[in-house]
Every structure is written in structure tokens, then in C-alpha cells.
PDB file of C-alpha atoms in Angstrom:
ATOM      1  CA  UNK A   1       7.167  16.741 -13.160  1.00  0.00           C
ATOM      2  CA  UNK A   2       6.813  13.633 -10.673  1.00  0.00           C
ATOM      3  CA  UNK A   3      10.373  13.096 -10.599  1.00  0.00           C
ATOM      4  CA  UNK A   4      11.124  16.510  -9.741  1.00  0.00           C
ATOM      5  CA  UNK A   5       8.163  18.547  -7.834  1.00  0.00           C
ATOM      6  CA  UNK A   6       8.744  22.228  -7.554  1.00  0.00           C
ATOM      7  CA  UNK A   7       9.626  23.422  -3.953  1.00  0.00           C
ATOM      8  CA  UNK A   8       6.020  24.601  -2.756  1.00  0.00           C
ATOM      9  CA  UNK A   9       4.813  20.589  -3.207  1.00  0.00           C
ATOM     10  CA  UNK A  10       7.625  19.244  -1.512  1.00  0.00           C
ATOM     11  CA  UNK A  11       9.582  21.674   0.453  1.00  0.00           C
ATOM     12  CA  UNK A  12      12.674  23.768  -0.648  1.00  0.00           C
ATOM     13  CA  UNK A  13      15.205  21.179   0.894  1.00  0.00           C
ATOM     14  CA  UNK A  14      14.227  17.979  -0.591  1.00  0.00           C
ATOM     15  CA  UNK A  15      13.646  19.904  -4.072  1.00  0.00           C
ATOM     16  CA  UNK A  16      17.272  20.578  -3.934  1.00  0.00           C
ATOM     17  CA  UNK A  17      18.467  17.766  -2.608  1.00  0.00           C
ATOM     18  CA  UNK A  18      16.692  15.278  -4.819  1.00  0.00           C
ATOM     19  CA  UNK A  19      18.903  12.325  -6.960  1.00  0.00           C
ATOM     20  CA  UNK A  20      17.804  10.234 -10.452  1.00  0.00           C
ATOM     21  CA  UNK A  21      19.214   7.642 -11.547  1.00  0.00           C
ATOM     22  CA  UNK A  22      18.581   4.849 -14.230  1.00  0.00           C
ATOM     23  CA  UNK A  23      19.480   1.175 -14.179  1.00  0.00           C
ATOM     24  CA  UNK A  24      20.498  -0.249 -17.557  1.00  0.00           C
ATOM     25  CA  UNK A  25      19.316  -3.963 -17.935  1.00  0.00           C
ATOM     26  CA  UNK A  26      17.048  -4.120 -14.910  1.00  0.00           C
ATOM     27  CA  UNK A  27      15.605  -7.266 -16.352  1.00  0.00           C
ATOM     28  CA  UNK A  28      18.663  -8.869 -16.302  1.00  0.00           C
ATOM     29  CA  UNK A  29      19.778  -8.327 -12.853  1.00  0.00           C
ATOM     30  CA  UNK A  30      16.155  -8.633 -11.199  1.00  0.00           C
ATOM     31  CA  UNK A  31      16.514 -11.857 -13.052  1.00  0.00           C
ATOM     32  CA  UNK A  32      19.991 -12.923 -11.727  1.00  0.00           C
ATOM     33  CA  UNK A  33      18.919 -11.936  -8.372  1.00  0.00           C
ATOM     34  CA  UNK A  34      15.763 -14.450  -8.014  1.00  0.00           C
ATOM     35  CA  UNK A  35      17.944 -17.134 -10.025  1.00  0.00           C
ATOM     36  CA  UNK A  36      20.994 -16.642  -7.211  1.00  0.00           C
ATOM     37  CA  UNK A  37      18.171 -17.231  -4.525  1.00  0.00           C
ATOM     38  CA  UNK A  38      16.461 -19.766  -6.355  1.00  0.00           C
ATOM     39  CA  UNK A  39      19.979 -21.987  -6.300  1.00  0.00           C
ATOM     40  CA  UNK A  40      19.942 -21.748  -3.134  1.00  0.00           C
ATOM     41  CA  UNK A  41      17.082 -23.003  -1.638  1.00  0.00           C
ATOM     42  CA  UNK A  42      17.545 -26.018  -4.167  1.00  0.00           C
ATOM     43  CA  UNK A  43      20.970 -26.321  -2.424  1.00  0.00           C
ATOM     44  CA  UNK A  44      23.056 -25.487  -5.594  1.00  0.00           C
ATOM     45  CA  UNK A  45      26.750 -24.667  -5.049  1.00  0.00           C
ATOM     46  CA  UNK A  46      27.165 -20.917  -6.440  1.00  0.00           C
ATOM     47  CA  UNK A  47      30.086 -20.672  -8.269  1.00  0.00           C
ATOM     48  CA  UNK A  48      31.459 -16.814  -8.695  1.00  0.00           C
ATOM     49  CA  UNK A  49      32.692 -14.426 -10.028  1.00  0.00           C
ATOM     50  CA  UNK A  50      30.706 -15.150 -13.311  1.00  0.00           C
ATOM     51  CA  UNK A  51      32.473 -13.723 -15.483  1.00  0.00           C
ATOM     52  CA  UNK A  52      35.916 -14.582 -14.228  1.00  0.00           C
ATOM     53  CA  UNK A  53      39.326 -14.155 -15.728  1.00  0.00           C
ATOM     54  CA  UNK A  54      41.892 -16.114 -13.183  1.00  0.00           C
ATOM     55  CA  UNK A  55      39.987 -18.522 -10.616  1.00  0.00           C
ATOM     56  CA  UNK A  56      36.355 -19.918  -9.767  1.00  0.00           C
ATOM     57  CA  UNK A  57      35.606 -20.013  -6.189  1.00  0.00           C
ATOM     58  CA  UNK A  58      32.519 -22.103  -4.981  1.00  0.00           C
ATOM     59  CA  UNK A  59      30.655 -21.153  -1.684  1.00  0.00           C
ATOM     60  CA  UNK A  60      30.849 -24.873  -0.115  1.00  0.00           C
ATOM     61  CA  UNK A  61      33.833 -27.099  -0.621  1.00  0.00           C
ATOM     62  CA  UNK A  62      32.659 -29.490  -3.559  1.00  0.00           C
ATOM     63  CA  UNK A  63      34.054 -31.871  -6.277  1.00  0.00           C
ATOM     64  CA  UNK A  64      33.544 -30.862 -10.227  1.00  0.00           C
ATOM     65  CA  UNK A  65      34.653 -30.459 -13.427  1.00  0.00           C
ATOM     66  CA  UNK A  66      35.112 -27.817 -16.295  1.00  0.00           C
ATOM     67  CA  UNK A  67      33.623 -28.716 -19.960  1.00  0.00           C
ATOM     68  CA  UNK A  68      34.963 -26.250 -22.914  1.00  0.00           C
ATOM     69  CA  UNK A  69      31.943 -25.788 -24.953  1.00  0.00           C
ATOM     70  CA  UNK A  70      33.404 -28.376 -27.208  1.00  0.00           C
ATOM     71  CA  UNK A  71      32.371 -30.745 -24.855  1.00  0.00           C
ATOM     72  CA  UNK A  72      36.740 -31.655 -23.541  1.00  0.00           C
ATOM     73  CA  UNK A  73      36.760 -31.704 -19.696  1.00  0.00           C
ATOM     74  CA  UNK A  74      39.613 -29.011 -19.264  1.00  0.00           C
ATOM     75  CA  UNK A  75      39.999 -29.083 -15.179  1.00  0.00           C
ATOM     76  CA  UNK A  76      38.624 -31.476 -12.162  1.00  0.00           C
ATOM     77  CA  UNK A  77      38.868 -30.338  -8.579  1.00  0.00           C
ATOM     78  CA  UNK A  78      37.904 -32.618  -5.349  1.00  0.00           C
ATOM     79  CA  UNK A  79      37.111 -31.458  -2.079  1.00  0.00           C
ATOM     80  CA  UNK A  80      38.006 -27.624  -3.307  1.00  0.00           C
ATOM     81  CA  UNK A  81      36.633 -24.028  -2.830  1.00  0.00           C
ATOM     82  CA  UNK A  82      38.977 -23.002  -5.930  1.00  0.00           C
ATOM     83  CA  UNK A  83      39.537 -23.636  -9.329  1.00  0.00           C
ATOM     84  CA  UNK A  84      42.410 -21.929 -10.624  1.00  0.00           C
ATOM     85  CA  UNK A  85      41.206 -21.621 -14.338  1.00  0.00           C
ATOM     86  CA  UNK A  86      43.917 -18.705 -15.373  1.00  0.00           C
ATOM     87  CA  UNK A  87      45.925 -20.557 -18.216  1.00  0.00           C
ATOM     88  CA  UNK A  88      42.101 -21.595 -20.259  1.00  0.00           C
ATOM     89  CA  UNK A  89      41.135 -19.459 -23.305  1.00  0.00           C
ATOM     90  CA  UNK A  90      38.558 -17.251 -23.335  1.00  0.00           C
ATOM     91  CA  UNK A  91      34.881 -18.534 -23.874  1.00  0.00           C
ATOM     92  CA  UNK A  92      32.228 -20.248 -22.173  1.00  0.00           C
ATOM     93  CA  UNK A  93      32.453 -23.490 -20.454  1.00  0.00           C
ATOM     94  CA  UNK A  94      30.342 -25.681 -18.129  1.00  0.00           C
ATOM     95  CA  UNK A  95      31.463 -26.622 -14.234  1.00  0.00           C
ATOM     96  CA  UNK A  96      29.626 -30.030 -13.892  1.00  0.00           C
ATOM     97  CA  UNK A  97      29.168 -30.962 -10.006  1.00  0.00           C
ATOM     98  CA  UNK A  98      28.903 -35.056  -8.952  1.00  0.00           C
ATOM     99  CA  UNK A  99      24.977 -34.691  -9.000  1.00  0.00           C
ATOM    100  CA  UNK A 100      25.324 -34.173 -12.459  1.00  0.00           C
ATOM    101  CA  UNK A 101      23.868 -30.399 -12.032  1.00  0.00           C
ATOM    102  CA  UNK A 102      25.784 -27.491 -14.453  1.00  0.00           C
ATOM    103  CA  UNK A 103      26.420 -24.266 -14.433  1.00  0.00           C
ATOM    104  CA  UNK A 104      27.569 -22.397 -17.300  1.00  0.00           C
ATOM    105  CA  UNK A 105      30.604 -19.983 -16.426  1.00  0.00           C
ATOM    106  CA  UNK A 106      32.387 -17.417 -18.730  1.00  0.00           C
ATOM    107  CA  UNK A 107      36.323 -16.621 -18.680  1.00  0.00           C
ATOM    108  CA  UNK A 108      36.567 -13.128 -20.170  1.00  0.00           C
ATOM    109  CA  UNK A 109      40.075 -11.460 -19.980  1.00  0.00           C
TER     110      UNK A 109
END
């Protein structure tokens, strides 16, 4: 087959030294790849890891605030790098930055 030619198309070494693989859910991280650039070139502050389970770090020093999905701001942070988000329940929640911009975040333990 075209994944695997025989060792007369190819050559004896490569045929033996050949690796597949499979990607589950390439959609998904094609898709988180172009949205990670896209933030950045419309100077969004990524916020990581996503999901989390103890803090949020941002890559620039910023000032925000973490919405439960209720809509109750749960933490604020000025001039920080870290939120320290270990004591919050599970769920999704929304980091709101002073330009009013949001990014949804999950804490997963």
C-alpha cells in the first residue's frame, strides 16, 4: 500500500524503518494552533495552561478578572503574570482583561 511500499519501490532500509501514526482530533488542534497565532497578532494576552488545575499564568504582566459561569467575579489580579486559582471549583469560567476582551478558561482537577 502507499503507506507501506514493499522494499523493491523504496529500498530495503526505509521499508523497515518506516513509522505511522494517527492524530486524534486534528481539527481541533489545527484549530487551536491558528486561534493561538491569531491572538497574537491582535495583541491578546494568552493565558495558559487551558485546562488548569492550580494557577493561570499570562504571557505579559496584565490586570483581570475571573467570572464563574454564573456570572460572580471570583478573583482580580493587577499588574500580575499569575493567578493562583487552586481553592475555585471545578468548571468553566471567564478571565476578563481591562479592554473588556475574554477568554474562557477551564479548572479541571
Amino acid at each position: 500500500n502507499s503507506q507501506h511500499p514493499d522494499a523493491d519501490a523504496i529500498g530495503d532500509a526505509a521499508a523497515r524503518n518506516s513509522l505511522t501514526f494517527s492524530i486524534s482530533n486534528l481539527k481541533q488542534v489545527i484549530s487551536s494552533i491558528t486561534q493561538d497565532d491569531a491572538d497574537e497578532s491582535r495583541g491578546e494576552v494568552r493565558v495558559y495552561p487551558n485546562p488548569t488545575s492550580n494557577e493561570l499564568h499570562f504571557q505579559h504582566t496584565t490586570s483581570a478578572a475571573l467570572y464563574a459561569s454564573t456570572g460572580e467575579r471570583v478573583r482580580v489580579i493587577r499588574d500580575a503574570s499569575v493567578m493562583n486559582i487552586s481553592d475555585l471549583a471545578n468548571g468553566v469560567y471567564y478571565v476578563m482583561f481591562d479592554d473588556r476582551s475574554t477568554q474562557q478558561v477551564v479548572i479541571q482537577r
